Each structure stands twice: as C-alpha cells, then as structure tokens.
Amino acid sequence: MVRNDWICWEYVRSRSQELTAFDLPVTGRIPRSLNGRYLRTGPNVLGLEDPRAHHWMLGDGMVHGVRLRDGRAEWYRNRWVRSAAVSRKLGEPYPGPVPEDDFACNTHVIPYKGRILALQESGPLPYELDGELNTLRPYDFRSSLSGAFTAHTKYDVQADELHAITYYPTWDHVRHLVVDRTGRVARTTRIPVADSPMMHDFALTERHVVLFDIPVTFDAAAAGAGVPVPYGWNDRHPARVGVMPRAGGSVRWFEIDPVFVSHTLNAYDEGASVVVELTTFPAPFQVAGRGSDGPTALGTPALDRWTIDLAHGRVRTRRLDDRPQEFPRVNESLVSRRHRYGYTAACAEMSTAYLTADGVPPDGTFGNALIKHDFLRGTSQSHRLPRGAAVGEAVFVPAHGPDPAPGAAEDDGYALAYVHDPRRGAADLLILAAQDFTGRPLARVHLPGRVPLGFHGSWVADA
C-alpha cells in the first residue's frame, strides 16, 4: 500500500524543532528588489508519538519564513502558531482568554494591512504573527468577525476589499464576508445550503462571487464516533456551482458533474459569462480517507477552466492541463480580473500522499516541477526538478513591488517556492525569473533543515 510515510517521516524529523539561522548561504544572486519575507505554513504535529494515528492535515500550524533584504538572505525561522493547545504542549503561558474553536491555524498565511495572519477554515479565528513569526494574538478584524473564517481569502487590490466564504458544521448556510478598507467586516450575506457542505475555496470577479457546493458534507455520525475530519463524500448531495452578485443578493445555482474542487487560480467576468480557472480532483474524494491518516482520492488533481454562461444558464468545462498539479497561483494584483499567466506545482510526494492503493499509477507518472501557464497562447513551461526534490506552492512576486510601473508585463517578477534538496536532506528557497521560467534559478537560498510538505503562503513585502 502507498501510505503517507513520507509525510509521517517529516513529522518525526521536525516536530520538536524550531530553528533560527542568520546570513543564509546562497547559490546564485538574490534580486535586490526582493525586500520582504517569504512565508509558507502547513501542518506539523506537536507531541504525537505515532504520526500514523493522526490525520496529517490536522497538524499544528507551523510557519516557515525567509527574510530577504538588499540581495541577502538575512534569516530563516520556523515557528509553531501558539494556540492554547500548542502553548500548553510547549510549557508556555497562553495570554488572554482562549477563543472558541481555538486551533493553531495551518492552512494559509497572508499579509493584511500591515499584519501577518495565519488562517484556517470552519471555525478558528486567524492568529496574528509579528515579523519574526512570533504569535501575537487571535485576530477578529477589530472585533467585527462573528463566527467562522476561511483559509482562502480573496483580496481585491483596486477595491481594497478582503472577501471570504465561511462555513461551519452546525450552520444551515454559508456566509460571504466583505472586509472593507477600514479592516472591519462590513457586510455578511447568509447563503442557504443543505447538508453542511465543505467549501474550501471560492472565486471572486469584479461583479460576482462564485461558490462551489460539492458532495463533501458534514457527517454527524462520524463526528460522534470521533473521526478527526467528520466530512465525507455524499452521493445524495448534488454538485453545483453558484454565482452571486458581489454586492449581495440571490445566488444562481448551476448543476455540474460530481467533482472535488480543490483550489481556484483566479476568476474574471467575460461579457455575460464568468470564467474560473481551478484545480479539481475526480470524484469521489474522501476527506477522511480510509482511516485517520489523511484524505484519499482515486486520481490526481488537474487544471480546468469553467465558463459559467449566465445568459444561457449553463456551465462549460474544459481540461486545460491533465498533468498532476496543485496549488494554483496568480499575480495577486489581478485577483478578480482577467489574467494571462498562472503558476502551479507538480509534487510527486504530495500526489502519492493523496492516493489510495488502487489509485496509484506507476512511479514514472509523477515528477517534481513548477509550471507556468500562458492562458493567452494556451501553452506552458515547466521548471523541472530532480526526483525526491519535493516542491511546494510557487508564489509570484512582482519585480518592482506591489505598485508596478504602468505598462509593466504581468509576469515581470519572480516565482518563489520551497524545494527539498535530497542531497543535503534540507530545503532551499528557490527563486526563478518568471520571464525565464525554464532557465537556471536566479538563486537558491540554503535553509538549515527540512521544510515539511505544507500548504499555502505569501510574499510579505516591506512597507
């Protein structure tokens, strides 16, 4: 059987260490315009003797960060998010009252109005971190957040709005939240849904919010039996995609073939249609797997385009790239607007971690690579990496800061990702020129230890 042994080994290797290293060695040259922090988070269970008895997506959140400034890699740090439970395990005091559904958020880490927020879906408040990755406090958007939050926000730079779709097991609805330019939740729209579905991600355009109501729903019996993630594939729950006016209002629902929506790359309006590019898994997708160690699927995620025709009431789906790939990202300045380029990661170790024994293709199917997609030309480029060089999500960073000069190319910048170096048994921060994607890396920053497979991250530019 193929099990998640690689991830379990990562847990064993790294669960008891927080590292700090300064003046990191570099192969190549770091662009001097990269002034900020590259952060990525993921589950890294603390205090567990048998990782195989644990759902690997529920590990305590650990943020890994590299500080770049003036062509130097000043430091690397990895720090657990100090929830009440993590603080207790570490023998540290927890300041203040413990929030409801407290958890060491492990899914995303984002910058927001000078803050760094670690995010989780379906309950826990975000945690705010400082610039050296120390946990400061739970964050509730200036006391305006009531109820659950999400791991996958969408920030519209031009509108200065942060959007979220939130869900919770006991709700009979999901919520669309808008955090306005003051940093407060200014509007909440409740959207009725049946069966308490999991909505891991959503999409945003200039005029619309796109929701994915898929057949992964809350299982009260599984929750009562102590299943770590009590959500399961529900054949009785229709798969559908919903489109709601961004300013609020009723949702138009469109039935689709059953599929698991993993992550959205971006979305935009095109006449009377809404176009969404996203990664999907084939049905059925089992969040709780065949046991307690993680989710499973009978196939790998691929990159699709859905065109939701609002005038004729139909959804057209198109497979853009059937190679196994995940973690789609875009130039963040174009969230909710038409884009040309997107970036995905093909990670052999992550693919095999998801698959059941009867769903595993031959070993030669998988590789490690970062992929740059050109959606205008319908082409792609792959930056290939050696076997065993597990690669994480690539984050695009503009070459000239968050406010590029007029006329600057969309791909004028860099792709940053953590990559395992099997020769050193440690990780590197890989820096690629996005306009020379298959060329030699501009730099590899050599980190002092392993960075386990994780989830999502961000570039936090200096103010």
XYZ file of C-alpha atoms in Angstrom:
463
model
C 0.000 0.000 0.000
C 1.045 3.567 -0.568
C 0.630 5.411 2.672
C 1.689 8.812 3.845
C 5.022 7.553 5.199
C 6.981 10.445 3.683
C 4.800 12.981 5.472
C 4.906 10.948 8.691
C 8.700 10.917 8.493
C 8.645 14.689 8.067
C 6.586 14.933 11.250
C 9.051 12.784 13.186
C 12.034 14.739 11.906
C 10.724 18.218 12.525
C 8.043 18.164 15.203
C 10.374 19.033 18.088
C 12.481 21.783 16.488
C 12.109 25.475 15.946
C 15.155 26.790 14.146
C 16.658 30.222 13.645
C 19.569 30.806 11.274
C 21.167 34.040 10.061
C 23.111 35.030 6.921
C 21.999 32.012 4.936
C 24.266 30.661 2.206
C 23.089 31.357 -1.332
C 23.881 29.826 -4.690
C 23.359 32.471 -7.358
C 22.249 36.034 -6.690
C 19.104 37.254 -4.922
C 17.473 40.187 -6.768
C 17.987 43.326 -4.682
C 14.379 44.361 -5.244
C 13.176 41.392 -3.169
C 12.808 43.085 0.196
C 10.425 41.268 2.481
C 9.556 37.841 3.827
C 8.590 34.667 2.026
C 6.263 32.758 4.359
C 4.562 29.400 3.999
C 2.622 27.345 6.505
C 1.474 23.782 6.922
C 0.546 21.071 9.439
C 3.387 19.975 11.698
C 2.027 17.942 14.563
C 3.481 18.589 18.003
C 3.723 15.918 20.703
C 2.440 12.935 18.714
C 4.302 9.667 19.175
C 2.652 7.779 16.300
C 2.036 10.048 13.296
C 0.137 7.255 11.522
C -2.642 7.608 14.096
C -3.187 11.211 13.059
C -4.949 12.889 10.133
C -1.981 14.614 8.525
C -3.950 17.723 7.574
C -4.731 18.434 11.229
C -1.183 19.008 12.443
C -0.469 22.151 14.402
C 0.318 25.061 12.123
C 3.980 25.879 11.632
C 5.104 28.873 9.592
C 8.432 28.771 7.748
C 9.914 32.108 6.714
C 12.936 33.582 4.958
C 13.801 37.268 5.315
C 15.332 38.805 2.168
C 16.832 42.303 2.043
C 19.198 44.072 -0.359
C 20.340 40.867 -2.022
C 20.911 38.960 1.236
C 19.054 36.163 2.969
C 19.082 37.593 6.471
C 17.362 34.772 8.307
C 15.279 31.632 8.315
C 12.784 30.866 11.065
C 10.135 28.218 11.646
C 7.615 28.723 14.407
C 4.504 26.951 15.609
C 1.371 29.042 15.777
C 0.824 29.376 19.525
C -2.765 28.298 20.037
C -3.744 27.466 23.599
C -3.090 23.758 22.958
C 0.327 24.371 21.378
C 1.310 26.731 24.193
C 0.358 24.057 26.706
C 2.390 21.390 24.898
C 5.393 23.718 24.845
C 5.001 24.588 28.522
C 4.360 28.250 27.740
C 1.684 30.542 29.149
C -1.201 31.493 26.868
C -2.030 35.192 27.161
C -5.667 36.153 27.430
C -8.871 34.150 27.141
C -8.965 31.129 24.819
C -11.242 31.769 21.819
C -13.950 29.342 20.802
C -12.823 26.591 18.375
C -9.213 27.553 19.061
C -6.687 25.927 16.713
C -3.115 26.506 15.539
C -4.109 27.652 12.040
C -2.189 25.575 9.498
C -3.540 26.290 6.014
C -2.558 29.777 4.842
C -0.579 32.802 5.935
C -1.301 36.210 4.385
C -0.360 39.859 4.774
C -3.235 42.198 5.526
C -2.893 45.919 6.229
C 0.482 45.619 7.946
C -0.418 42.423 9.782
C 0.537 38.794 9.165
C -2.392 36.409 9.626
C -2.345 32.611 9.879
C -5.657 31.238 8.575
C -7.871 28.174 8.998
C -11.357 27.351 7.760
C -14.535 26.265 9.528
C -14.277 27.787 12.966
C -10.970 29.089 14.321
C -10.113 32.754 14.405
C -6.989 33.787 12.497
C -3.826 34.224 14.527
C -1.722 37.345 14.104
C 2.062 36.923 13.895
C 4.811 39.500 14.127
C 7.611 39.988 11.619
C 9.745 37.333 13.321
C 6.875 34.789 13.275
C 6.066 35.048 16.958
C 2.366 34.574 17.709
C 0.756 37.749 18.995
C -2.966 37.044 19.476
C -6.150 35.759 17.845
C -7.419 38.298 15.341
C -11.087 39.180 14.813
C -10.853 42.133 12.401
C -11.276 44.813 15.033
C -13.997 42.890 16.897
C -16.153 42.664 13.757
C -15.856 38.925 12.990
C -18.606 36.741 14.425
C -18.325 33.031 13.699
C -16.026 31.078 11.433
C -13.445 32.359 8.988
C -11.712 30.806 5.971
C -8.262 29.744 4.821
C -8.756 31.110 1.306
C -9.492 34.807 1.244
C -9.533 36.901 -1.935
C -8.068 40.391 -1.726
C -9.096 42.846 -4.441
C -6.273 45.374 -4.594
C -8.211 48.002 -6.529
C -11.286 47.896 -4.288
C -9.208 47.375 -1.124
C -11.599 44.613 -0.042
C -10.887 41.228 1.517
C -13.546 38.611 0.704
C -14.247 35.254 2.353
C -16.709 32.363 2.138
C -17.082 30.741 5.553
C -18.804 27.533 6.685
C -19.399 25.702 9.950
C -20.728 22.183 10.668
C -23.870 23.276 12.502
C -24.896 26.076 10.125
C -27.687 25.677 7.585
C -25.934 28.223 5.389
C -22.545 29.568 4.366
C -21.533 33.208 4.658
C -19.982 35.684 2.276
C -17.953 38.232 4.250
C -16.550 41.510 2.971
C -13.811 43.198 4.991
C -13.662 46.812 3.861
C -10.778 49.266 3.665
C -11.110 50.024 7.398
C -10.242 46.413 8.224
C -13.681 45.542 9.598
C -16.272 43.032 8.390
C -18.626 45.465 6.693
C -21.117 43.061 5.128
C -22.227 39.476 5.768
C -24.522 37.620 3.360
C -26.005 34.304 4.502
C -26.497 31.791 1.700
C -28.772 28.790 2.478
C -27.282 25.362 1.658
C -28.251 21.791 2.524
C -26.160 19.146 4.311
C -23.440 21.491 5.670
C -21.002 21.204 2.751
C -17.288 21.876 2.946
C -16.386 24.979 0.913
C -12.605 25.028 0.976
C -12.203 27.719 -1.667
C -14.249 30.103 -3.809
C -13.693 32.636 -6.587
C -14.174 36.368 -6.984
C -14.638 38.600 -10.034
C -15.257 42.339 -10.357
C -19.022 41.717 -10.320
C -19.575 38.246 -8.843
C -18.802 35.757 -6.097
C -18.530 32.101 -7.202
C -19.345 29.292 -4.739
C -18.659 25.576 -5.082
C -21.276 23.376 -3.397
C -19.745 19.934 -3.823
C -20.686 16.497 -2.401
C -18.356 16.639 0.609
C -20.652 17.224 3.562
C -20.645 17.090 7.347
C -21.265 13.634 8.833
C -22.751 13.916 12.315
C -22.375 10.180 12.953
C -18.673 10.310 12.080
C -18.257 13.322 14.369
C -19.936 11.402 17.184
C -17.585 8.469 16.598
C -14.550 10.728 16.916
C -13.457 10.817 13.271
C -10.812 13.597 13.096
C -12.325 15.220 9.999
C -16.044 14.317 10.012
C -16.739 15.150 6.384
C -17.389 12.543 3.708
C -18.369 12.116 0.093
C -22.155 12.277 -0.122
C -23.633 10.820 -3.331
C -27.051 12.213 -2.372
C -25.786 15.787 -2.397
C -25.908 17.371 -5.885
C -22.770 19.076 -7.132
C -23.367 22.649 -8.207
C -21.683 25.997 -8.712
C -23.320 29.241 -7.611
C -22.923 32.804 -8.846
C -23.947 35.717 -6.622
C -23.672 39.463 -7.259
C -20.624 40.735 -5.437
C -22.705 43.424 -3.741
C -25.013 40.743 -2.326
C -28.311 39.254 -3.453
C -29.664 35.910 -4.590
C -27.472 33.077 -5.878
C -27.998 31.402 -9.233
C -27.115 27.722 -8.963
C -25.957 25.513 -11.849
C -25.657 21.736 -11.550
C -22.334 20.198 -12.565
C -20.913 16.694 -12.734
C -19.619 15.495 -9.343
C -16.066 16.646 -8.714
C -13.954 17.857 -5.809
C -12.944 21.495 -6.189
C -9.523 21.895 -4.663
C -8.267 25.445 -5.303
C -9.051 28.345 -7.587
C -6.352 30.089 -9.581
C -8.451 33.147 -10.431
C -11.746 34.238 -11.993
C -12.980 37.099 -14.148
C -16.038 38.411 -15.950
C -16.226 37.974 -19.711
C -19.352 39.563 -21.148
C -22.339 37.643 -19.788
C -20.111 34.807 -18.528
C -17.938 34.155 -15.519
C -14.656 32.315 -16.180
C -12.978 30.358 -13.380
C -9.661 28.515 -13.588
C -9.153 25.939 -10.847
C -7.723 22.569 -9.867
C -10.108 19.663 -9.335
C -9.935 16.047 -8.172
C -12.109 13.345 -9.755
C -14.998 12.021 -7.700
C -15.218 10.581 -5.152
C -12.816 12.421 -2.851
C -12.617 11.166 0.726
C -11.512 13.861 3.142
C -11.130 11.383 5.997
C -9.530 8.747 3.809
C -9.700 5.076 4.638
C -8.640 5.609 8.188
C -7.285 8.510 10.166
C -4.082 9.483 8.387
C -5.311 11.775 5.643
C -7.541 12.345 2.616
C -7.570 9.988 -0.346
C -8.584 10.141 -3.987
C -8.644 7.795 -6.948
C -6.989 10.297 -9.235
C -4.745 13.308 -9.244
C -5.734 16.985 -9.451
C -5.646 18.688 -12.830
C -6.161 22.223 -14.132
C -9.594 23.118 -15.529
C -11.497 26.113 -16.848
C -15.186 26.545 -16.097
C -17.157 29.072 -18.123
C -20.452 29.889 -16.431
C -22.772 31.258 -19.098
C -25.242 33.440 -17.214
C -27.218 34.332 -20.340
C -27.993 30.717 -21.302
C -27.835 29.116 -17.842
C -25.122 26.543 -18.438
C -21.574 25.666 -17.415
C -18.931 24.630 -19.935
C -15.923 22.774 -18.547
C -12.584 22.344 -20.245
C -9.490 20.452 -19.136
C -6.549 22.825 -19.614
C -3.784 20.518 -18.399
C -4.205 16.918 -17.264
C -0.781 16.600 -15.644
C -0.970 16.116 -11.845
C -0.677 19.608 -10.335
C -1.940 21.651 -7.433
C -1.613 24.983 -5.593
C -2.546 27.332 -8.452
C -1.454 30.946 -8.016
C -1.679 34.160 -9.992
C -0.140 37.615 -9.875
C -2.095 38.813 -6.816
C -2.662 42.271 -8.277
C -5.040 40.620 -10.777
C -7.294 38.750 -8.352
C -10.873 39.089 -9.685
C -9.639 40.431 -13.052
C -8.538 38.811 -16.283
C -5.056 37.323 -16.162
C -2.727 35.797 -18.705
C -0.375 33.736 -16.554
C -0.766 31.242 -13.725
C 1.613 29.062 -11.707
C 1.094 25.546 -10.356
C 3.203 22.921 -8.595
C 3.602 19.273 -9.560
C 4.833 17.466 -6.445
C 5.252 13.693 -6.620
C 5.215 13.286 -2.846
C 2.015 15.250 -2.425
C 0.284 13.317 -5.201
C 1.096 9.927 -3.728
C 0.056 11.111 -0.263
C -3.495 11.582 -1.559
C -3.867 8.330 -3.455
C -5.315 5.019 -2.304
C -3.623 1.744 -3.106
C -5.896 1.035 -6.057
C -5.491 4.525 -7.449
C -1.724 4.810 -7.679
C -0.285 4.988 -11.197
C 3.228 3.683 -11.878
C 6.036 5.618 -10.219
C 7.054 7.161 -13.532
C 3.807 9.117 -13.674
C 4.910 11.606 -11.058
C 7.658 14.173 -11.027
C 8.546 17.412 -9.346
C 8.194 20.641 -11.287
C 6.861 24.162 -11.213
C 4.601 25.009 -14.159
C 3.943 28.407 -15.714
C 0.762 28.566 -17.792
C 0.198 31.088 -20.577
C -3.592 31.134 -20.972
C -3.487 33.562 -23.889
C -1.379 31.249 -26.033
C -2.576 28.003 -24.468
C 0.993 26.920 -23.673
C 3.003 26.091 -20.579
C 6.602 25.890 -19.397
C 7.958 23.522 -16.772
C 10.881 24.104 -14.460
C 11.791 20.505 -13.735
C 13.364 19.365 -10.504
C 15.131 16.118 -9.567
C 13.455 13.053 -8.168
C 12.939 13.495 -4.443
C 13.051 17.303 -4.735
C 9.572 17.809 -3.325
C 8.389 21.252 -4.376
C 5.740 23.390 -2.749
C 3.437 26.138 -3.933
C 5.045 28.888 -6.025
C 4.188 32.482 -5.107
C 4.585 35.192 -7.744
C 6.345 38.382 -6.588
C 6.338 41.488 -8.838
C 9.821 42.729 -9.712
C 9.136 46.324 -8.706
C 6.930 45.987 -5.669
C 3.153 45.909 -5.263
C 2.684 49.030 -7.449
C 4.373 48.235 -10.782
C 5.014 50.936 -13.328
C 2.299 51.472 -15.970
C 2.765 49.037 -18.808
C 4.798 46.539 -16.774
C 4.361 42.974 -18.007
C 2.146 40.733 -15.897
C 4.982 38.217 -15.496
C 7.699 40.781 -14.722
C 8.775 39.267 -11.453
C 9.799 36.114 -9.663
C 8.389 32.753 -8.600
C 9.404 31.695 -5.080
C 8.944 28.205 -3.625
C 10.442 25.864 -1.065
C 12.135 22.835 -2.643
C 13.606 19.856 -0.838
C 17.255 19.157 -1.659
C 17.689 15.380 -1.333
C 21.475 15.700 -1.400
C 21.524 17.886 1.724
C 18.433 16.460 3.374
C 17.243 20.038 3.800
C 15.215 22.651 1.940
C 16.106 25.523 -0.356
C 14.160 28.653 -1.184
C 14.098 28.610 -4.976
C 13.921 31.959 -6.809
C 13.058 31.838 -10.513
C 12.755 34.675 -13.009
C 9.159 34.345 -14.179
C 10.112 35.540 -17.672
C 12.900 32.934 -17.892
C 10.982 30.161 -16.192
C 12.910 27.178 -17.533
C 16.293 28.828 -17.097
C 18.771 28.474 -14.304
C 17.394 29.683 -10.968
C 18.435 33.202 -10.052
C 19.149 31.954 -6.555
C 18.817 29.037 -4.184
C 18.797 30.034 -0.528
C 20.011 27.070 1.505
C 17.972 26.540 4.672
C 19.347 24.764 7.760
C 16.729 22.000 7.892
C 13.780 20.308 6.270
C 10.606 22.140 5.409
C 7.840 19.512 5.515
C 5.258 19.381 2.776
C 2.808 22.112 3.543
C 0.028 24.197 2.112
C -0.042 27.886 1.230
C 1.989 31.006 1.690
C 2.599 34.598 0.676
C 5.213 37.211 -0.023
C 5.085 39.910 2.649
C 6.751 42.941 1.108
C 8.429 45.572 3.239
C 6.222 48.608 3.731
